[in-house]
Short mmCIF file of C-alpha atoms in Angstrom, two decimals:
data_model
loop_
_atom_site.label_atom_id
_atom_site.label_comp_id
_atom_site.label_asym_id
_atom_site.label_seq_id
_atom_site.Cartn_x
_atom_site.Cartn_y
_atom_site.Cartn_z
CA ASN E 85 -106.93 185.38 20.90
CA ALA E 86 -104.86 182.40 22.10
CA GLY E 87 -104.58 183.23 25.84
CA VAL E 88 -102.18 180.72 27.44
CA THR E 89 -100.59 178.15 25.15
CA GLN E 90 -98.80 175.07 26.45
CA THR E 91 -96.64 172.65 24.48
CA PRO E 92 -96.50 169.73 24.18
CA LYS E 93 -100.02 168.46 24.95
CA PHE E 94 -98.81 164.92 25.72
CA GLN E 95 -95.42 163.46 26.57
CA VAL E 96 -94.09 160.08 27.66
CA LEU E 97 -90.64 159.95 29.27
CA LYS E 98 -88.49 157.19 30.66
CA THR E 99 -87.14 157.56 34.18
CA GLY E 100 -84.06 159.78 34.14
CA GLN E 101 -84.85 161.59 30.91
CA SER E 102 -85.16 165.36 30.85
CA MET E 103 -87.61 167.67 29.15
CA THR E 104 -88.88 171.22 29.12
CA LEU E 105 -92.54 172.19 29.16
CA GLN E 106 -93.21 175.42 27.32
CA CYS E 107 -95.78 178.08 28.17
CA ALA E 108 -96.55 181.37 26.46
CA GLN E 109 -99.24 183.98 27.12
CA ASP E 110 -100.37 186.84 24.92
CA MET E 111 -102.28 188.88 27.51
CA ASN E 112 -99.30 190.97 28.65
CA HIS E 113 -99.63 189.57 32.18
CA ASN E 114 -96.81 190.09 34.66
CA SER E 115 -97.38 186.94 36.72
CA MET E 116 -97.09 183.36 35.53
CA TYR E 117 -97.48 180.05 37.35
CA TRP E 118 -96.85 176.32 37.01
CA TYR E 119 -99.22 173.90 38.74
CA ARG E 120 -99.48 170.14 38.72
CA GLN E 121 -102.78 168.29 39.05
CA ASP E 122 -103.00 164.79 40.46
CA PRO E 123 -106.19 162.77 41.08
CA GLY E 124 -107.84 163.73 44.36
CA MET E 125 -105.19 166.37 45.12
CA GLY E 126 -106.44 169.45 43.31
CA LEU E 127 -103.78 171.72 41.87
CA ARG E 128 -100.48 172.30 43.63
CA LEU E 129 -98.20 175.22 42.86
CA ILE E 130 -94.74 174.24 41.64
CA TYR E 131 -93.17 177.62 40.83
CA TYR E 132 -94.39 181.08 40.04
CA SER E 133 -93.00 184.26 38.57
CA ALA E 134 -94.42 187.52 39.86
CA SER E 135 -92.75 189.51 37.09
CA GLU E 136 -90.19 189.18 34.34
CA GLY E 137 -86.83 188.28 35.84
CA THR E 138 -88.16 186.84 39.09
CA THR E 139 -89.12 183.31 40.08
CA ASP E 140 -90.04 181.74 43.38
CA LYS E 141 -90.81 178.29 44.74
CA GLY E 142 -94.31 177.10 45.37
CA GLU E 143 -95.56 174.15 47.40
CA VAL E 144 -93.89 171.31 45.44
CA PRO E 145 -90.71 172.62 43.69
CA ASN E 146 -88.41 169.62 44.19
CA GLY E 147 -87.29 168.03 40.92
CA TYR E 148 -88.20 171.08 38.81
CA ASN E 149 -86.55 174.22 37.53
CA VAL E 150 -88.10 177.19 35.77
CA SER E 151 -87.04 179.98 33.47
CA ARG E 152 -88.92 183.22 32.88
CA LEU E 153 -87.49 183.80 29.42
CA ASN E 154 -89.31 187.10 28.87
CA LYS E 155 -92.67 188.56 29.80
CA ARG E 156 -94.53 186.13 27.52
CA GLU E 157 -92.78 182.84 28.24
CA PHE E 158 -92.32 180.71 31.35
CA SER E 159 -90.82 177.24 30.97
CA LEU E 160 -90.70 174.30 33.38
CA ARG E 161 -87.82 171.83 33.21
CA LEU E 162 -87.57 168.32 34.58
CA GLU E 163 -83.86 167.49 34.75
CA SER E 164 -84.22 163.80 35.63
CA ALA E 165 -87.81 162.61 35.38
CA ALA E 166 -89.22 160.24 38.01
CA PRO E 167 -92.49 158.24 37.99
CA SER E 168 -93.75 160.49 40.81
CA GLN E 169 -93.74 163.35 38.31
CA THR E 170 -96.43 161.66 36.22
CA SER E 171 -99.15 164.31 36.29
CA VAL E 172 -101.00 166.94 34.33
CA TYR E 173 -99.12 170.23 34.30
CA PHE E 174 -100.91 173.54 33.95
CA CYS E 175 -99.46 176.93 33.22
CA ALA E 176 -101.40 180.05 34.17
CA SER E 177 -100.99 183.79 34.01
CA SER E 178 -102.54 186.77 35.73
CA GLU E 179 -102.17 190.46 36.34
CA ALA E 180 -101.77 191.62 39.96
CA SER E 181 -104.63 190.13 42.02
CA THR E 182 -106.86 189.28 39.08
CA PRO E 183 -108.06 185.71 38.41
CA LEU E 184 -105.77 183.22 36.74
CA HIS E 185 -106.01 182.27 33.06
CA PHE E 186 -105.02 178.65 32.47
CA GLY E 187 -103.66 176.75 29.50
CA ASN E 188 -105.11 173.36 28.57
CA GLY E 189 -102.33 171.38 30.19
CA THR E 190 -99.54 168.95 29.37
CA ARG E 191 -100.20 165.32 30.22
CA LEU E 192 -96.89 163.77 31.25
CA THR E 193 -96.29 160.08 31.89
CA VAL E 194 -92.95 158.90 33.28
CA THR E 195 -92.34 155.15 32.98
CA SER P 189 -101.04 170.81 52.60
CA GLN P 190 -104.32 171.95 51.11
CA GLN P 191 -105.94 175.16 52.21
CA GLY P 192 -109.36 174.53 50.67
CA GLU P 193 -111.49 171.43 51.01
CA GLU P 194 -114.59 171.00 48.85
CA ASP P 195 -117.67 169.09 49.88
CA PRO P 196 -119.14 166.91 48.48
CA GLN P 197 -116.46 165.16 46.44
CA ALA P 198 -119.07 164.24 43.83
CA LEU P 199 -122.63 165.36 43.12
CA SER P 200 -125.14 163.98 40.63
CA ILE P 201 -128.37 165.86 39.91
CA GLN P 202 -131.09 166.15 37.30
CA GLU P 203 -131.17 168.97 34.80
CA GLY P 204 -133.12 171.92 36.20
CA GLU P 205 -132.19 171.20 39.83
CA ASN P 206 -129.90 173.41 41.89
CA ALA P 207 -126.36 172.32 42.78
CA THR P 208 -124.61 173.45 45.95
CA MET P 209 -120.92 172.94 46.62
CA ASN P 210 -119.10 173.94 49.79
CA CYS P 211 -115.53 174.94 50.48
CA SER P 212 -113.79 175.21 53.83
CA TYR P 213 -110.38 176.72 54.39
CA LYS P 214 -107.93 177.02 57.25
CA THR P 215 -106.33 180.46 57.44
CA SER P 216 -107.33 184.08 56.87
CA ILE P 217 -107.67 184.97 53.22
CA ASN P 218 -107.55 187.95 50.91
CA ASN P 219 -110.14 186.53 48.53
CA LEU P 220 -111.71 183.24 47.49
CA GLN P 221 -112.23 182.18 43.88
CA TRP P 222 -114.22 179.44 42.16
CA TYR P 223 -113.07 177.75 38.98
CA ARG P 224 -114.63 175.19 36.64
CA GLN P 225 -112.74 172.49 34.77
CA ASN P 226 -114.28 170.58 31.90
CA SER P 227 -112.80 167.16 31.20
CA GLY P 228 -109.39 167.38 29.57
CA ARG P 229 -109.26 171.17 29.71
CA GLY P 230 -107.71 173.89 31.82
CA LEU P 231 -109.51 175.68 34.64
CA VAL P 232 -111.79 178.60 33.88
CA HIS P 233 -112.46 181.33 36.41
CA LEU P 234 -116.10 181.68 37.50
CA ILE P 235 -116.29 184.20 40.32
CA LEU P 236 -114.14 185.98 42.91
CA ILE P 237 -115.38 187.09 46.32
CA ARG P 238 -113.27 189.31 48.54
CA SER P 239 -112.86 188.79 52.26
CA ASN P 240 -115.05 191.82 53.05
CA GLU P 241 -117.92 190.57 50.86
CA ARG P 242 -120.60 188.13 52.01
CA GLU P 243 -122.44 187.28 48.80
CA LYS P 244 -121.90 187.66 45.08
CA HIS P 245 -123.95 186.78 42.02
CA SER P 246 -123.02 186.11 38.41
CA GLY P 247 -125.78 184.84 36.14
CA ARG P 248 -126.94 181.48 37.56
CA LEU P 249 -124.08 181.44 40.08
CA ARG P 250 -124.35 182.58 43.67
CA VAL P 251 -121.35 182.53 46.00
CA THR P 252 -121.41 183.17 49.71
CA LEU P 253 -118.50 183.67 52.06
CA ASP P 254 -118.53 183.30 55.84
CA THR P 255 -115.13 184.34 57.15
CA SER P 256 -116.09 183.54 60.76
CA LYS P 257 -116.64 179.89 59.75
CA LYS P 258 -113.90 179.96 57.10
CA SER P 259 -116.29 178.59 54.52
CA SER P 260 -117.82 179.41 51.16
CA SER P 261 -120.57 177.92 49.05
CA LEU P 262 -121.24 177.92 45.32
CA LEU P 263 -124.84 177.57 44.18
CA ILE P 264 -125.65 176.85 40.55
CA THR P 265 -129.34 177.37 39.88
CA ALA P 266 -131.40 175.63 37.18
CA SER P 267 -128.50 173.40 36.22
CA ARG P 268 -127.90 172.28 32.65
CA ALA P 269 -126.07 169.29 31.18
CA ALA P 270 -123.35 171.73 30.10
CA ASP P 271 -122.64 172.48 33.79
CA THR P 272 -121.17 168.96 34.12
CA ALA P 273 -117.57 169.62 35.21
CA SER P 274 -115.27 169.71 38.21
CA TYR P 275 -115.49 172.78 40.42
CA PHE P 276 -112.62 174.06 42.53
CA CYS P 277 -112.35 176.70 45.19
CA ALA P 278 -109.06 178.55 45.54
CA THR P 279 -107.93 180.88 48.28
CA ALA P 280 -105.50 183.76 47.97
CA LEU P 281 -103.48 184.10 51.14
CA TYR P 282 -101.37 187.00 49.90
CA GLY P 283 -100.50 188.32 46.51
CA ASN P 284 -101.94 186.02 43.88
CA LYS P 285 -100.54 182.67 45.00
CA LEU P 286 -103.70 180.58 44.91
CA VAL P 287 -104.14 177.38 46.90
CA PHE P 288 -106.69 174.99 45.38
CA GLY P 289 -108.94 172.40 46.96
CA ALA P 290 -109.41 168.89 45.58
CA GLY P 291 -112.62 169.80 43.78
CA THR P 292 -116.23 168.67 43.47
CA ILE P 293 -117.22 166.60 40.44
CA LEU P 294 -120.68 167.67 39.28
CA ARG P 295 -122.72 165.53 36.91
CA VAL P 296 -125.97 166.96 35.54
CA LYS P 297 -128.18 164.31 33.97
CA SER P 298 -130.50 165.26 31.14
#
C-alpha cells in the first residue's frame, strides 16, 4: 500500500542543469498535483492535472513543465534550474473533491 | 498570494493541555481542510469541513467554521508528544485546487 511515491528524495543541481521529478500513485486517483514548500510560505501549487491527458497551471508555474504520462504518473521538469527553485517539492493525488494524499517530498537544492 | 493565514505561527504546550490553532481566509470557499505535517514528511489529511457545516469532530480533534468571519479553528484536546507537528489549513475555492496557509508549528512537551 504505497500511496504516493516520489523520486528522488534528495537532489543537488547546479544552476542551469535540468532534471525531472517523478511521482506515481497507486490509488487510481484522477487528479494529481505538484506543490512546492518554502519556509514561512506554506505550500504553493505549481501545476495540477484534473485527469489523464490534462494539465493546468497553478500559482507558481514559471520555470516548470509537467507531463501526465498516464493515470498513475505525473512528472515535474525543471529545464534550467535556478537557485530560487531550491525548495521541497510535494506531489499529491486525489479523487474529485476528496482530501489530498501526499508523497514524502523531494528536497532540491540548486547551487 | 495566500488564501489562508494560520495563527499563531508557533505554539508550545505541556502534554495533556489543549491546543487551539486559528485560520483566516479571504474569499468564499467550498470547504476547508486541516492537514498535519511531521518533520521531514508529507502532509496528512486530518479533517474536512464543508461551507454549510459549523462544527465537526474526529477523535480528539474539533474543527469549527465561521463563514461570516471567514475563519476556522482547530482544537486538539488532551495533547500528546506525538501531536508535535506543523498544522496547515487549506481552502478549496472550486474543484479541488487547495490553497494552503503558512502553518502553525505545535510543540507538545512531555
